[in-house]
Amino acid sequence: MLTASETAALRNLAEKKAGTLTAFVNIADARRLTELGLAQRSQQGWDITPEGAAYLASLGPEEGHTGLRLATLPKPQVSITENTADEEMSKDPAADADD
């Protein structure tokens, strides 16, 4: 059985895997989850394992959940427009003086 803090860390890792921006995981909790096979170390910190996901599924949706969620980031909308101010600034000021 996991502590409330370990369960919260495991839920945090599940949300991270789902693409949600999450808070940092307590290192001691993450190490304990790794020892139990519920998480694994990765280049990005820790990741939930299939066993960890199965454990969370067995708990149900709310047990041990802290409710902490920082943000779910939408895909950015990119719009490229011409900047005419750059064109005007690149003109030779001396050429305008003759007008």
mmCIF file of C-alpha atoms in Angstrom:
data_model
loop_
_atom_site.group_PDB
_atom_site.id
_atom_site.type_symbol
_atom_site.label_atom_id
_atom_site.label_comp_id
_atom_site.label_asym_id
_atom_site.label_seq_id
_atom_site.Cartn_x
_atom_site.Cartn_y
_atom_site.Cartn_z
ATOM 1 C CA MET A 1 0.000 0.000 0.000
ATOM 2 C CA LEU A 2 1.269 3.458 -0.901
ATOM 3 C CA THR A 3 1.294 6.511 1.313
ATOM 4 C CA ALA A 4 -0.878 9.469 0.342
ATOM 5 C CA SER A 5 2.223 11.297 -0.869
ATOM 6 C CA GLU A 6 3.362 8.347 -3.011
ATOM 7 C CA THR A 7 -0.129 7.964 -4.480
ATOM 8 C CA ALA A 8 -0.205 11.678 -5.299
ATOM 9 C CA ALA A 9 3.198 11.359 -6.993
ATOM 10 C CA LEU A 10 1.941 8.393 -9.029
ATOM 11 C CA ARG A 11 -1.149 10.353 -10.122
ATOM 12 C CA ASN A 12 1.136 13.243 -11.010
ATOM 13 C CA LEU A 13 3.196 10.924 -13.251
ATOM 14 C CA ALA A 14 0.005 9.640 -14.900
ATOM 15 C CA GLU A 15 -1.103 13.202 -15.648
ATOM 16 C CA LYS A 16 2.383 14.002 -16.996
ATOM 17 C CA LYS A 17 2.144 11.029 -19.351
ATOM 18 C CA ALA A 18 -1.258 12.314 -20.521
ATOM 19 C CA GLY A 19 0.372 15.618 -21.509
ATOM 20 C CA THR A 20 -0.657 17.731 -18.551
ATOM 21 C CA LEU A 21 1.852 20.213 -17.150
ATOM 22 C CA THR A 22 2.393 18.969 -13.600
ATOM 23 C CA ALA A 23 4.201 19.955 -10.439
ATOM 24 C CA PHE A 24 7.543 18.425 -9.553
ATOM 25 C CA VAL A 25 7.495 14.960 -8.002
ATOM 26 C CA ASN A 26 9.019 14.404 -4.571
ATOM 27 C CA ILE A 27 12.252 12.506 -5.226
ATOM 28 C CA ALA A 28 11.844 10.165 -2.250
ATOM 29 C CA ASP A 29 8.335 9.249 -3.437
ATOM 30 C CA ALA A 30 9.546 8.720 -7.003
ATOM 31 C CA ARG A 31 12.388 6.488 -5.825
ATOM 32 C CA ARG A 32 9.977 4.401 -3.748
ATOM 33 C CA LEU A 33 7.626 4.069 -6.756
ATOM 34 C CA THR A 34 10.632 2.964 -8.838
ATOM 35 C CA GLU A 35 11.558 0.332 -6.233
ATOM 36 C CA LEU A 36 7.989 -0.998 -6.429
ATOM 37 C CA GLY A 37 8.034 -1.054 -10.247
ATOM 38 C CA LEU A 38 5.301 1.588 -10.490
ATOM 39 C CA ALA A 39 7.601 4.222 -12.037
ATOM 40 C CA GLN A 40 10.874 4.299 -13.929
ATOM 41 C CA ARG A 41 13.658 6.827 -14.310
ATOM 42 C CA SER A 42 13.876 8.626 -17.651
ATOM 43 C CA GLN A 43 15.678 11.596 -19.186
ATOM 44 C CA GLN A 44 12.699 13.780 -18.234
ATOM 45 C CA GLY A 45 12.676 12.623 -14.595
ATOM 46 C CA TRP A 46 10.323 9.765 -13.817
ATOM 47 C CA ASP A 47 7.614 8.087 -15.863
ATOM 48 C CA ILE A 48 4.728 5.918 -14.790
ATOM 49 C CA THR A 49 4.982 2.242 -15.797
ATOM 50 C CA PRO A 50 2.105 0.051 -17.018
ATOM 51 C CA GLU A 51 2.086 -1.477 -13.524
ATOM 52 C CA GLY A 52 1.746 1.995 -12.027
ATOM 53 C CA ALA A 53 -1.151 2.804 -14.347
ATOM 54 C CA ALA A 54 -2.840 -0.488 -13.409
ATOM 55 C CA TYR A 55 -2.395 0.302 -9.716
ATOM 56 C CA LEU A 56 -4.036 3.704 -10.165
ATOM 57 C CA ALA A 57 -6.890 2.154 -12.131
ATOM 58 C CA SER A 58 -7.497 -0.235 -9.230
ATOM 59 C CA LEU A 59 -7.824 2.731 -6.833
ATOM 60 C CA GLY A 60 -10.526 4.478 -8.790
ATOM 61 C CA PRO A 61 -10.634 8.076 -10.001
ATOM 62 C CA GLU A 62 -10.370 10.012 -6.725
ATOM 63 C CA GLU A 63 -8.603 7.998 -4.030
ATOM 64 C CA GLY A 64 -5.339 9.659 -3.105
ATOM 65 C CA HIS A 65 -5.811 12.449 -5.666
ATOM 66 C CA THR A 66 -4.590 15.837 -4.471
ATOM 67 C CA GLY A 67 -6.457 17.778 -7.129
ATOM 68 C CA LEU A 68 -3.291 19.698 -8.030
ATOM 69 C CA ARG A 69 -3.239 20.459 -11.712
ATOM 70 C CA LEU A 70 -1.185 23.292 -13.051
ATOM 71 C CA ALA A 71 -2.394 23.513 -16.638
ATOM 72 C CA THR A 72 -3.275 21.637 -19.741
ATOM 73 C CA LEU A 73 -1.564 23.460 -22.546
ATOM 74 C CA PRO A 74 -3.389 23.834 -25.864
ATOM 75 C CA LYS A 75 -1.537 23.566 -29.140
ATOM 76 C CA PRO A 76 -0.187 27.002 -30.049
ATOM 77 C CA GLN A 77 -1.783 28.815 -32.954
ATOM 78 C CA VAL A 78 0.904 30.275 -35.175
ATOM 79 C CA SER A 79 0.194 33.230 -37.397
ATOM 80 C CA ILE A 80 2.822 34.841 -39.590
ATOM 81 C CA THR A 81 2.205 38.378 -40.821
ATOM 82 C CA GLU A 82 4.378 40.796 -42.750
ATOM 83 C CA ASN A 83 5.832 43.631 -40.785
ATOM 84 C CA THR A 84 5.905 46.755 -42.944
ATOM 85 C CA ALA A 85 7.673 48.719 -40.215
ATOM 86 C CA ASP A 86 10.835 46.704 -40.905
ATOM 87 C CA GLU A 87 10.649 47.669 -44.589
ATOM 88 C CA GLU A 88 10.254 51.359 -43.781
ATOM 89 C CA MET A 89 13.177 51.296 -41.353
ATOM 90 C CA SER A 90 15.447 49.746 -43.970
ATOM 91 C CA LYS A 91 14.990 52.676 -46.378
ATOM 92 C CA ASP A 92 17.864 55.083 -46.781
ATOM 93 C CA PRO A 93 17.010 58.195 -44.702
ATOM 94 C CA ALA A 94 19.085 60.365 -47.125
ATOM 95 C CA ALA A 95 16.791 59.359 -50.005
ATOM 96 C CA ASP A 96 13.801 60.785 -48.132
ATOM 97 C CA ALA A 97 15.629 64.090 -47.507
ATOM 98 C CA ASP A 98 15.687 64.852 -51.255
ATOM 99 C CA ASP A 99 11.868 64.742 -51.464
#
